[in-house]
XYZ file of C-alpha atoms in Angstrom:
757
model
C 0.000 0.000 0.000
C 1.421 3.425 -0.867
C 2.542 5.254 2.272
C 0.634 8.411 1.401
C -2.653 6.543 1.230
C -2.072 4.626 4.448
C -1.610 7.822 6.461
C -5.149 9.066 6.013
C -7.151 5.907 6.582
C -6.757 5.516 10.372
C -8.625 8.724 11.107
C -11.902 7.307 9.823
C -11.375 4.448 12.265
C -11.529 6.921 15.154
C -15.281 6.496 14.959
C -14.795 3.129 16.636
C -12.441 4.209 19.403
C -13.383 5.227 22.923
C -12.006 8.308 24.622
C -10.214 7.566 27.864
C -11.595 9.535 30.826
C -10.679 9.595 34.470
C -14.160 9.741 36.035
C -16.825 7.023 36.287
C -18.542 6.443 32.965
C -21.905 5.121 31.839
C -20.081 1.903 30.951
C -18.797 1.652 34.534
C -22.221 2.339 36.025
C -24.253 0.010 33.798
C -24.385 -3.763 34.074
C -25.415 -5.770 31.022
C -25.696 -9.535 31.364
C -26.321 -12.174 28.696
C -29.181 -14.208 30.150
C -30.058 -16.617 27.350
C -29.823 -17.798 23.758
C -33.070 -18.374 21.902
C -33.606 -20.252 18.620
C -34.447 -18.322 15.474
C -36.578 -19.375 12.554
C -33.720 -21.429 11.112
C -30.340 -22.745 12.214
C -28.423 -19.652 11.096
C -30.560 -17.197 13.075
C -30.472 -16.804 16.865
C -31.535 -14.281 19.472
C -29.643 -13.334 22.607
C -31.519 -12.125 25.689
C -29.717 -9.411 27.638
C -30.535 -7.747 30.928
C -29.384 -4.140 31.441
C -29.443 -2.235 34.708
C -30.065 0.933 32.673
C -31.135 1.360 29.071
C -31.572 5.155 28.932
C -27.788 5.676 28.701
C -27.329 3.019 26.008
C -26.564 4.487 22.577
C -26.116 1.338 20.512
C -25.422 -2.383 20.641
C -23.159 -4.125 18.134
C -22.615 -7.810 17.496
C -19.684 -9.256 15.588
C -19.515 -12.872 14.399
C -15.864 -13.846 14.464
C -14.676 -15.565 11.303
C -13.458 -19.137 11.472
C -9.772 -19.700 12.250
C -7.542 -19.266 9.175
C -10.354 -17.513 7.276
C -9.569 -14.316 5.372
C -13.214 -13.234 5.521
C -13.686 -10.048 7.523
C -16.021 -10.594 10.489
C -19.702 -9.868 9.919
C -20.939 -7.063 12.145
C -24.198 -5.166 12.770
C -24.884 -2.145 14.999
C -28.359 -1.295 16.315
C -29.166 2.162 17.613
C -31.126 2.496 20.859
C -34.074 3.981 18.960
C -34.053 1.163 16.421
C -34.170 -1.459 19.170
C -37.106 0.339 20.827
C -39.014 0.788 17.558
C -38.678 -2.914 16.756
C -39.651 -4.049 20.268
C -36.169 -5.382 20.927
C -35.648 -3.192 23.992
C -37.997 -2.952 26.973
C -37.108 0.180 28.928
C -39.302 -0.905 31.853
C -37.720 -4.290 32.482
C -34.272 -3.577 31.017
C -34.535 -6.615 28.730
C -32.880 -6.483 25.317
C -33.613 -9.068 22.646
C -30.680 -8.986 20.243
C -31.034 -10.764 16.888
C -27.870 -12.483 15.644
C -27.354 -13.551 12.047
C -24.378 -14.464 9.885
C -23.676 -17.545 11.988
C -21.898 -20.584 10.614
C -23.911 -23.776 10.297
C -23.069 -26.681 12.645
C -20.442 -24.662 14.487
C -19.623 -23.099 17.854
C -19.673 -19.443 16.823
C -17.651 -16.859 18.731
C -19.631 -13.616 19.043
C -18.453 -10.298 20.482
C -20.947 -7.735 21.789
C -19.993 -4.051 22.015
C -22.113 -1.644 24.054
C -21.693 2.068 23.286
C -23.058 4.612 25.777
C -24.244 8.191 25.490
C -21.102 9.591 27.134
C -18.856 7.875 24.572
C -17.730 5.089 26.862
C -18.068 1.472 25.801
C -17.462 -2.079 26.913
C -17.492 -5.540 25.391
C -18.696 -9.012 26.194
C -18.035 -12.312 24.457
C -20.188 -15.395 24.104
C -20.530 -18.498 21.978
C -23.545 -19.609 19.977
C -23.836 -23.228 18.872
C -25.734 -23.918 15.659
C -27.084 -27.160 14.304
C -26.844 -28.568 10.807
C -29.179 -26.880 8.387
C -31.086 -29.141 6.019
C -29.859 -28.160 2.575
C -32.654 -28.084 0.010
C -30.698 -26.330 -2.715
C -27.192 -27.782 -2.664
C -25.627 -24.510 -1.547
C -24.109 -25.652 1.736
C -21.615 -28.021 0.178
C -20.171 -26.450 -2.965
C -17.424 -28.223 -4.820
C -14.397 -25.992 -4.369
C -12.704 -26.139 -7.744
C -10.423 -23.464 -6.341
C -10.745 -22.541 -2.643
C -10.272 -18.910 -1.737
C -6.628 -17.957 -2.157
C -4.500 -16.174 0.418
C -4.961 -12.895 -1.444
C -6.176 -10.109 0.833
C -6.987 -7.716 -2.007
C -10.525 -8.928 -2.765
C -12.761 -5.959 -1.985
C -15.778 -7.926 -0.756
C -16.249 -10.853 1.625
C -19.948 -11.703 1.165
C -22.278 -12.126 -1.768
C -25.998 -12.442 -2.389
C -27.181 -15.398 -4.460
C -30.527 -15.199 -6.213
C -32.294 -18.468 -6.925
C -35.791 -19.905 -7.145
C -35.494 -22.992 -4.977
C -37.290 -22.953 -1.635
C -34.348 -21.697 0.441
C -33.457 -18.832 -1.902
C -32.098 -16.240 -1.706
C -28.980 -16.941 0.341
C -25.891 -15.010 1.444
C -22.507 -16.733 1.235
C -19.054 -15.631 2.252
C -16.029 -15.897 0.018
C -14.937 -19.102 1.763
C -18.068 -20.701 0.295
C -19.867 -20.821 3.661
C -23.590 -20.043 3.719
C -24.118 -17.290 6.307
C -27.792 -16.420 5.829
C -30.657 -18.226 4.187
C -34.181 -17.017 3.605
C -36.735 -18.274 6.138
C -39.449 -17.360 3.648
C -40.042 -20.394 1.479
C -42.955 -21.272 -0.726
C -44.655 -24.658 -0.865
C -45.459 -25.600 -3.507
C -42.704 -23.630 -5.216
C -43.977 -20.764 -7.358
C -43.091 -20.570 -11.024
C -41.095 -17.359 -10.718
C -39.628 -15.241 -7.966
C -37.201 -12.359 -7.714
C -35.187 -10.905 -4.876
C -32.801 -8.156 -3.842
C -30.816 -6.746 -0.917
C -31.967 -3.169 -0.281
C -31.409 -0.918 2.757
C -30.118 -3.870 4.800
C -33.197 -6.021 4.183
C -33.993 -8.758 1.698
C -36.940 -8.262 -0.638
C -38.599 -11.197 -2.391
C -41.650 -11.599 -4.607
C -44.336 -14.234 -4.891
C -46.682 -13.782 -7.844
C -47.834 -10.125 -7.667
C -46.780 -9.576 -4.043
C -43.598 -7.972 -2.686
C -42.366 -9.140 0.715
C -39.578 -7.928 2.990
C -37.446 -10.421 4.905
C -35.376 -8.707 7.581
C -32.022 -10.244 8.384
C -33.406 -11.228 11.790
C -35.897 -13.517 10.005
C -38.976 -11.304 10.301
C -41.192 -11.603 7.220
C -43.711 -8.932 6.274
C -45.884 -8.229 3.248
C -44.980 -4.922 1.608
C -47.509 -4.548 -1.225
C -49.637 -6.396 -3.759
C -49.512 -5.002 -7.297
C -52.333 -7.061 -8.787
C -54.381 -3.884 -9.232
C -51.705 -2.700 -11.682
C -52.271 -5.810 -13.773
C -49.205 -7.636 -12.450
C -49.428 -11.406 -12.849
C -45.951 -12.175 -11.514
C -42.518 -10.690 -11.007
C -39.497 -12.339 -12.579
C -35.707 -12.204 -12.806
C -34.122 -9.342 -10.839
C -35.030 -6.599 -8.455
C -32.402 -3.953 -9.266
C -31.434 -0.572 -7.765
C -33.249 2.326 -9.405
C -32.890 6.081 -9.099
C -34.882 6.342 -5.896
C -35.783 2.780 -4.935
C -35.984 -0.729 -6.412
C -36.980 -1.666 -9.965
C -39.240 -4.712 -10.222
C -39.493 -6.669 -13.486
C -43.133 -7.535 -14.143
C -45.314 -9.654 -16.378
C -48.805 -8.184 -16.659
C -52.090 -9.370 -18.099
C -51.210 -7.466 -21.294
C -47.470 -8.024 -21.775
C -44.907 -10.703 -20.909
C -41.675 -9.540 -19.230
C -41.761 -5.998 -20.612
C -43.069 -3.811 -17.765
C -41.003 -2.270 -14.952
C -42.118 -0.709 -11.679
C -39.878 1.359 -9.403
C -40.951 1.267 -5.755
C -39.540 2.539 -2.477
C -38.720 0.442 0.596
C -42.344 0.689 1.750
C -43.624 -0.562 -1.615
C -44.985 2.784 -2.811
C -44.913 3.116 -6.608
C -42.466 5.796 -7.751
C -42.974 5.262 -11.466
C -43.882 2.584 -13.972
C -42.829 2.084 -17.585
C -44.269 -0.160 -20.268
C -41.511 -1.044 -22.719
C -43.982 -2.268 -25.332
C -45.610 1.149 -25.444
C -42.269 2.987 -25.449
C -40.815 0.977 -28.335
C -44.081 0.989 -30.292
C -44.260 4.780 -30.085
C -40.652 5.118 -31.265
C -41.246 2.750 -34.198
C -44.370 4.588 -35.281
C -42.571 7.939 -35.020
C -39.819 6.477 -37.204
C -42.277 5.323 -39.870
C -42.391 1.613 -38.984
C -45.266 -0.677 -38.074
C -44.485 -2.200 -34.643
C -46.945 -5.078 -34.974
C -44.243 -7.371 -36.378
C -41.906 -6.716 -33.456
C -43.982 -5.832 -30.371
C -46.524 -8.459 -29.321
C -49.150 -8.721 -26.585
C -49.318 -11.539 -24.024
C -48.674 -14.482 -24.126
C -45.796 -13.774 -26.551
C -42.348 -13.315 -24.974
C -41.183 -10.724 -27.533
C -38.793 -8.727 -25.261
C -37.774 -10.851 -22.249
C -36.479 -8.131 -19.953
C -34.191 -9.731 -17.352
C -32.396 -6.827 -15.632
C -32.268 -3.055 -15.299
C -29.403 -0.738 -14.319
C -29.709 2.936 -13.448
C -26.746 5.139 -14.406
C -26.757 8.246 -12.270
C -24.182 10.164 -14.299
C -26.569 10.730 -17.209
C -29.921 9.865 -15.587
C -30.377 6.787 -17.762
C -31.968 3.347 -17.517
C -30.167 0.410 -19.141
C -32.564 -2.472 -19.847
C -31.522 -5.937 -20.937
C -33.772 -7.598 -23.523
C -32.552 -11.162 -23.909
C -34.424 -11.493 -27.198
C -33.041 -8.350 -28.784
C -30.483 -5.943 -27.290
C -29.500 -3.649 -24.447
C -31.580 -0.481 -24.715
C -31.038 2.828 -22.897
C -33.915 5.117 -21.893
C -33.867 8.605 -20.462
C -35.173 8.250 -16.900
C -37.356 11.362 -17.032
C -38.805 11.188 -20.558
C -38.362 7.440 -21.261
C -37.133 8.396 -24.730
C -34.738 5.915 -26.355
C -31.125 7.130 -26.180
C -29.306 4.219 -27.782
C -29.375 0.486 -28.533
C -26.468 -1.961 -28.395
C -26.966 -5.450 -29.743
C -26.531 -8.047 -32.444
C -27.406 -6.301 -35.703
C -28.191 -9.608 -37.448
C -31.306 -9.903 -35.294
C -34.820 -8.876 -36.246
C -34.775 -5.468 -34.511
C -32.127 -4.068 -36.856
C -34.408 -4.604 -39.843
C -36.487 -1.647 -38.637
C -34.922 1.752 -39.506
C -36.803 3.323 -36.600
C -34.790 1.157 -34.192
C -31.582 0.862 -36.207
C -31.139 4.648 -36.010
C -30.449 4.280 -32.265
C -27.758 1.619 -32.725
C -24.317 2.320 -31.290
C -21.538 1.517 -33.726
C -19.308 -1.093 -32.109
C -15.574 -0.625 -32.600
C -13.743 -3.227 -34.672
C -12.891 -6.416 -32.807
C -15.770 -6.143 -30.358
C -18.674 -8.571 -30.001
C -22.118 -7.131 -29.178
C -24.283 -8.438 -26.324
C -26.078 -11.637 -27.394
C -28.838 -13.091 -25.248
C -27.342 -11.247 -22.252
C -28.301 -11.103 -18.563
C -27.420 -8.988 -15.541
C -26.659 -5.517 -16.933
C -24.853 -3.331 -14.411
C -22.719 -0.185 -14.169
C -19.016 -0.492 -13.283
C -16.851 1.661 -11.026
C -15.620 3.672 -14.015
C -19.168 4.088 -15.396
C -19.062 1.448 -18.113
C -21.601 -1.235 -19.034
C -20.939 -4.767 -17.735
C -23.062 -7.835 -18.459
C -23.062 -11.593 -18.825
C -23.122 -12.343 -22.549
C -24.796 -15.748 -22.750
C -24.213 -15.875 -26.505
C -27.756 -17.197 -26.996
C -29.751 -16.478 -30.155
C -33.348 -15.238 -29.992
C -36.054 -17.785 -29.289
C -39.019 -15.742 -30.511
C -37.837 -12.952 -32.827
C -36.785 -13.988 -36.335
C -34.143 -13.831 -37.720
C -32.645 -15.023 -34.419
C -29.144 -13.622 -34.875
C -25.813 -15.074 -33.811
C -25.324 -18.063 -31.519
C -21.987 -18.383 -29.715
C -20.592 -21.670 -28.311
C -19.634 -20.034 -24.985
C -20.681 -17.377 -22.487
C -18.511 -14.542 -21.203
C -18.733 -11.330 -19.138
C -18.306 -8.303 -21.393
C -17.595 -4.680 -20.559
C -18.298 -1.778 -22.894
C -17.336 1.891 -22.820
C -20.011 4.091 -24.363
C -19.632 7.367 -26.242
C -23.253 8.438 -26.510
C -22.464 11.723 -28.263
C -20.594 9.894 -31.033
C -23.061 6.937 -30.953
C -20.199 4.470 -30.566
C -19.272 1.666 -28.172
C -16.028 -0.177 -27.540
C -15.603 -3.559 -25.897
C -13.000 -3.385 -23.132
C -10.571 -6.216 -22.317
C -10.655 -5.477 -18.561
C -12.289 -8.711 -17.400
C -9.451 -11.121 -16.487
C -11.266 -14.462 -16.649
C -10.413 -16.822 -19.480
C -13.145 -19.400 -18.783
C -15.437 -20.161 -21.702
C -18.282 -21.920 -19.930
C -21.450 -22.261 -21.958
C -24.411 -21.083 -19.889
C -27.359 -20.539 -22.209
C -29.511 -18.640 -19.743
C -29.313 -16.472 -16.599
C -25.994 -15.603 -14.961
C -24.330 -12.312 -14.103
C -21.072 -10.425 -13.692
C -20.668 -7.619 -11.155
C -17.751 -5.354 -10.375
C -17.433 -4.260 -6.749
C -14.330 -2.122 -6.252
C -12.246 -1.445 -9.352
C -11.602 -4.733 -11.215
C -12.945 -6.865 -8.340
C -15.447 -9.200 -9.997
C -18.027 -11.793 -9.047
C -19.128 -13.954 -11.978
C -22.084 -16.334 -12.004
C -22.348 -18.964 -14.737
C -25.761 -20.138 -13.591
C -26.493 -23.172 -15.738
C -23.590 -24.646 -17.632
C -24.505 -27.121 -20.349
C -23.828 -30.608 -19.017
C -22.613 -29.207 -15.700
C -23.411 -27.098 -12.668
C -23.532 -23.469 -11.637
C -20.068 -21.912 -11.304
C -19.286 -18.839 -9.167
C -15.901 -17.171 -9.623
C -14.176 -14.160 -8.053
C -11.260 -12.046 -9.298
C -9.367 -9.330 -7.434
C -7.845 -6.125 -8.800
C -4.576 -7.873 -9.691
C -6.477 -10.220 -12.008
C -5.977 -13.192 -9.695
C -8.793 -15.732 -9.503
C -9.664 -15.743 -5.800
C -12.118 -18.651 -5.793
C -14.247 -20.883 -8.012
C -17.171 -22.811 -6.521
C -19.500 -25.255 -8.225
C -23.099 -25.950 -7.175
C -25.377 -28.697 -8.495
C -28.358 -27.146 -10.239
C -31.269 -27.872 -12.505
C -31.608 -24.998 -14.901
C -31.274 -21.613 -13.179
C -32.826 -22.695 -9.876
C -29.835 -22.403 -7.518
C -27.867 -19.310 -8.596
C -29.372 -17.393 -11.477
C -27.711 -14.099 -10.439
C -25.150 -13.226 -7.718
C -23.688 -9.915 -6.559
C -21.201 -8.711 -3.878
C -22.353 -7.480 -0.458
C -20.638 -5.515 2.297
C -21.704 -6.880 5.671
C -18.545 -6.031 7.576
C -20.166 -3.075 9.349
C -23.880 -2.627 8.767
C -25.997 -0.223 10.775
C -29.646 -0.142 11.732
C -31.226 2.113 10.679
C -29.333 1.823 7.397
C -27.229 4.632 5.949
C -27.679 4.821 2.194
C -25.076 5.621 -0.465
C -23.568 9.077 0.018
C -20.214 10.646 0.790
C -20.358 10.981 4.579
C -17.025 12.370 5.714
C -13.987 14.184 4.402
C -10.458 14.242 5.819
C -7.695 16.296 4.218
C -4.029 16.403 5.220
C -1.657 19.102 4.015
C 1.179 21.446 4.956
C -0.283 24.493 6.730
C 1.279 27.939 6.580
C -0.052 31.452 7.267
C -2.087 33.465 4.769
C -3.536 31.781 1.689
C -1.617 28.596 2.513
C -3.967 27.794 5.404
C -5.913 24.522 5.207
C -9.468 25.384 4.165
C -12.358 22.949 4.077
C -15.705 23.629 2.474
C -19.005 21.778 2.381
C -22.593 22.328 1.304
C -25.633 21.061 3.189
C -28.598 20.442 0.894
C -32.135 19.360 1.691
C -34.941 20.515 3.932
C -33.669 19.872 7.461
C -30.633 20.866 9.546
C -27.586 18.616 9.612
C -25.353 17.881 12.592
C -21.643 17.793 11.781
C -18.362 17.553 13.649
C -15.389 19.574 12.403
C -11.894 18.738 13.611
C -8.406 20.166 13.163
C -5.625 17.749 14.097
C -1.877 18.146 14.342
C -0.039 16.664 17.342
C -1.743 13.267 17.034
C -0.411 12.896 13.472
C 3.031 12.290 14.915
C 1.884 8.858 16.128
C 1.124 7.889 12.509
C 4.646 8.746 11.380
C 4.020 12.262 10.054
C 7.094 14.475 10.416
C 6.643 18.163 11.147
C 3.064 17.946 12.438
C 1.322 21.208 13.320
C 1.815 21.670 17.066
C -1.333 23.656 17.937
C -4.065 23.894 15.273
C -6.937 26.378 15.480
C -10.285 26.104 13.738
C -12.745 28.753 12.475
C -16.090 28.129 10.741
C -17.800 30.616 8.415
C -21.205 30.614 6.691
C -21.875 31.601 3.072
C -21.882 35.328 3.918
C -18.397 35.081 5.416
C -19.658 35.498 8.961
C -17.744 33.625 11.661
C -20.191 31.191 13.291
C -17.843 29.056 15.388
C -14.241 29.016 16.550
C -12.160 26.661 18.637
C -8.643 26.309 19.960
C -8.389 23.191 22.179
C -11.443 20.974 21.765
C -12.256 20.554 25.462
C -13.386 24.191 25.590
C -15.971 23.732 22.846
C -19.657 23.898 23.774
C -20.136 20.643 21.856
C -17.373 18.766 23.689
C -19.907 16.297 25.092
C -21.138 15.527 21.572
C -17.557 14.965 20.450
C -16.978 12.540 23.294
C -20.266 10.662 22.945
C -19.590 10.083 19.241
C -15.987 9.002 19.853
C -14.717 12.003 17.919
C -12.869 13.809 20.682
C -9.271 14.403 19.522
C -6.635 12.510 21.458
C -4.537 15.621 22.144
C -5.950 18.583 24.147
C -4.210 21.072 21.830
C -6.232 19.874 18.847
C -9.436 21.650 17.870
C -12.971 20.462 17.193
C -16.550 21.667 17.271
C -19.979 20.086 16.905
C -22.580 22.147 15.041
C -26.135 21.746 13.798
C -26.352 23.678 10.539
C -29.179 24.827 8.323
C -28.895 23.992 4.602
C -26.275 26.204 2.987
C -22.570 26.569 2.250
C -19.908 26.563 4.958
C -16.139 26.965 5.226
C -13.746 25.751 7.928
C -10.239 27.271 8.148
C -7.332 25.602 9.967
C -4.283 27.646 10.988
C -1.399 27.177 13.375
C -1.674 29.135 16.595
C 0.617 32.200 16.537
C 1.212 31.676 12.783
C 3.107 28.419 13.277
C 3.453 25.979 10.396
C 3.296 22.211 10.009
C 1.302 19.320 8.625
C -2.328 19.336 9.749
C -5.569 17.510 9.096
C -9.083 18.913 8.712
C -12.096 16.590 9.009
C -15.836 16.900 8.428
C -18.068 14.166 9.901
C -21.778 13.770 9.148
C -23.544 12.815 12.393
C -27.051 12.781 10.897
C -26.775 10.783 7.660
C -30.410 9.651 7.912
C -31.746 13.231 8.035
C -33.553 14.809 5.087
C -30.356 16.656 4.160
C -26.999 15.705 2.728
C -23.432 16.839 2.312
C -23.766 17.585 -1.389
C -20.110 18.367 -1.833
C -17.088 18.546 0.426
C -13.781 20.176 -0.476
C -10.398 21.226 0.880
C -7.854 23.828 -0.226
C -4.227 23.869 0.826
C -0.634 24.244 -0.288
C 0.440 21.338 -2.505
C 4.098 20.476 -2.143
C 6.129 17.430 -3.025
C 6.891 14.200 -1.187
C 4.887 14.015 2.042
C 3.561 17.544 1.489
C 1.153 16.703 -1.329
C -2.575 17.250 -0.721
C -4.195 14.049 0.574
C -7.953 13.849 0.983
C -10.005 10.923 2.287
C -13.740 10.350 2.123
C -16.141 7.634 3.227
C -19.077 6.332 1.192
C -22.142 5.227 3.199
C -22.768 1.743 4.564
C -24.769 0.266 1.687
C -25.282 0.665 -2.025
C -23.114 2.433 -4.573
C -22.593 6.182 -4.670
C -21.742 8.133 -7.819
C -19.165 10.825 -7.105
C -17.146 13.333 -9.096
C -13.727 14.120 -7.613
C -11.952 17.263 -8.836
C -8.488 18.812 -8.388
C -8.339 22.534 -9.139
C -5.541 25.084 -9.291
C -5.480 27.541 -12.198
C -9.120 28.586 -11.683
C -8.683 29.558 -8.014
C -9.410 33.296 -7.637
C -6.253 35.402 -7.933
C -7.428 37.882 -5.316
C -7.503 35.025 -2.782
C -4.655 32.767 -3.934
C -1.313 34.231 -4.929
C 0.389 30.990 -6.059
C -2.170 28.522 -7.483
C -1.079 25.036 -8.511
C -0.541 25.392 -12.249
C -1.214 21.826 -13.353
C -2.826 19.547 -10.731
C -2.972 15.784 -11.157
C -5.471 13.563 -9.334
C -5.366 9.913 -8.229
C -8.057 8.053 -6.253
C -7.309 4.966 -4.135
C -9.565 2.458 -2.384
C -9.194 1.286 1.215
C -6.545 -1.266 0.200
C -4.399 1.445 -1.357
C -5.209 0.250 -4.883
C -5.417 3.030 -7.457
C -8.913 3.037 -8.979
C -8.751 6.217 -11.038
C -6.279 8.851 -12.202
C -6.513 11.986 -14.315
C -4.381 14.835 -15.591
C -6.515 17.316 -17.566
C -10.210 16.595 -17.034
C -11.181 16.430 -20.719
C -9.077 13.277 -21.033
C -11.239 11.413 -18.517
C -13.397 8.701 -20.079
C -16.468 10.306 -18.483
C -15.687 13.925 -19.375
C -19.039 14.300 -21.156
C -20.956 13.282 -18.039
C -18.761 15.484 -15.836
C -19.714 18.425 -18.039
C -23.379 17.380 -18.199
C -23.509 17.530 -14.397
C -22.137 21.093 -14.607
C -18.931 20.090 -12.861
C -16.444 20.575 -15.685
C -13.439 22.544 -14.382
C -13.015 25.898 -16.079
C -9.322 25.355 -16.778
C -8.160 22.642 -19.171
C -5.196 21.762 -16.921
C -7.439 20.877 -13.976
C -8.413 17.280 -13.209
C -11.674 15.416 -12.597
C -12.806 11.785 -12.277
C -16.314 10.270 -12.206
C -16.637 7.017 -10.240
C -19.371 4.673 -8.995
C -18.125 3.550 -5.593
C -19.327 0.823 -3.230
C -19.410 1.431 0.512
C -15.973 2.003 2.009
C -13.142 4.464 2.526
C -11.263 6.223 -0.279
C -8.334 8.624 -0.637
C -7.587 11.240 -3.286
C -4.057 12.568 -3.814
C -3.421 15.882 -5.543
C 0.057 16.586 -6.884
C 1.570 19.075 -9.267
C 2.549 17.740 -12.667
C 6.336 17.485 -13.063
C 6.777 18.250 -9.346
C 5.011 21.610 -9.473
C 3.869 23.275 -6.246
C 1.201 25.801 -5.289
C -2.223 26.084 -3.687
C -4.701 23.424 -4.869
C -8.287 22.421 -4.160
C -9.734 18.906 -3.967
C -13.513 18.366 -4.115
C -15.887 15.414 -3.770
C -19.408 15.818 -5.178
C -22.334 13.439 -4.686
C -24.358 12.959 -7.860
C -28.044 12.413 -7.100
């Protein structure tokens, strides 16, 4: 791991540390005893009964299931807030009883579980216990995979858990990368329904049965969300995929087979609905064609939609039609933007549709009978190309003797596409139907060959070095066991869930007087106030190996009018010191500065200087303490002197617990106002790294970025050609951005992180 990247990451971990105090704490004064272990609805689910002498001082309870010895899988962990436990009847304030659900347990094993209790004053304590599980009766063949290649000793794989969609009675399931089943749905159907679909959304599992959507909480609670029969839904099929605001359900209705989509929120409320038959028919008529030879009513399977992907950068919906192509619609207007597919198929015979075709660069193969469309970290299209000809539309097009994940870069303005050679797998399994390929962190893949001819389902993982991390085989009949699988991050989930957004920013730089101070900026958007913690660190950096740390940082906060709204020198004097302590954000050195503020929507600036004009390396941090509020940190930025060596500008940010967030990261210099900055960085370069220190994006001159068009479309194009910008779709986790001067140049630079909504 590059040294520069390593230096910034520990500060995000301060969220988990307790501040040492000399007086009696809530942890000292509260007794919590484990009084029993209760069975859950299946062998992998349990419930601990706790007895607390006080519950009013309890802030949260966390359980962690320790991984098996010699496993590289990160422990599974979940944290429940006090309010969440009360709302779900897991905490009785009158009796002091706490009923703590535990999931992620190993089957037929003595599981080691650690409990962490966090209190309102910031103190905490732990307890350990063991939970014995029995053997789970395996109805689907997923408990005993054949390990063609067990997980390697590589530690670079970005994910440790994955969600497996299937249609057998125990589906869906969650496995870890050792091939161990860690959660299995308690919601089975007898007799088995013809079709079902599922998804993991906001830390719950959603499944369908006929026209009904159900939620299965990880604790095993099953509830009915909504019935969509009144919309004409006969059944849901294939995937439930992330949409712009909620989940996209793939529906068959009384009028059309597998060509209607419904986006709903977590409560099942309909956000919008689109009928692909009507959309394509209207486009064909507008283009002078008769759609009756291409678009058909029920019971004809003319389209066979099997997945949807929403691309936030250009507000687009990518829909996979196994029979025809991948088609892109504008989310707002539902107008067709482009089509990518086999041009020997029936659709290309219609000029009204052919006009939308992207021209594929020489050497590339178009999607053929594909499944599982998704958007990659660098904003490209990824899918499982089954290579299967059409079964209904004639002519049927090409038929390949193998299946393969394919990635495409898209130039919508030029109406071109290019197949990318990024995917490292060389397997040529032939899986006629179903399957998927997902990228988690950059070049970290999970591939699902769901139904190999003459064989089983094969699940493979690759890390960013291109190494195959594991390959597991499962017996299957058709697509029943694993028709689609995608990575999950269960290392640190929270309840209530925190959705995808950039939560925190930390920037480290050399601080000097005047315009070489360290300046952080952020914008609060939305309708409600947001609580934040701002910190300025210096002395504590020495413990991380930073030479020349700022001895005594001071912090000042200004609103958009330039008015000073808060100031601090030595955090213990701040009015919000108790908030800092209770959230484990109190600096470890009394000379460091911090303040806790509740801010109305607007723009804010925090300036870090050295007391008495001293200089040194300092760190400014912005923490979002109310991520669930109806407001967000829309963008967070830092400005400082960019030097060489250890004095480059290093910025870290954290993406929320679940889902994928689309961000634009920028490095500015030439466009900084001359009346405020005397020596701007003439030619900034930008590199972004993940939590393992792996570079996932780099840019010098923003117009050279592969997503420059989308950066400009989101009105975030830098005004100077020499400035840098990168657009990325990032899973939950911590990231670092490093700003340098090209050819060793120095000067004042600005780094920014924007959420794209």
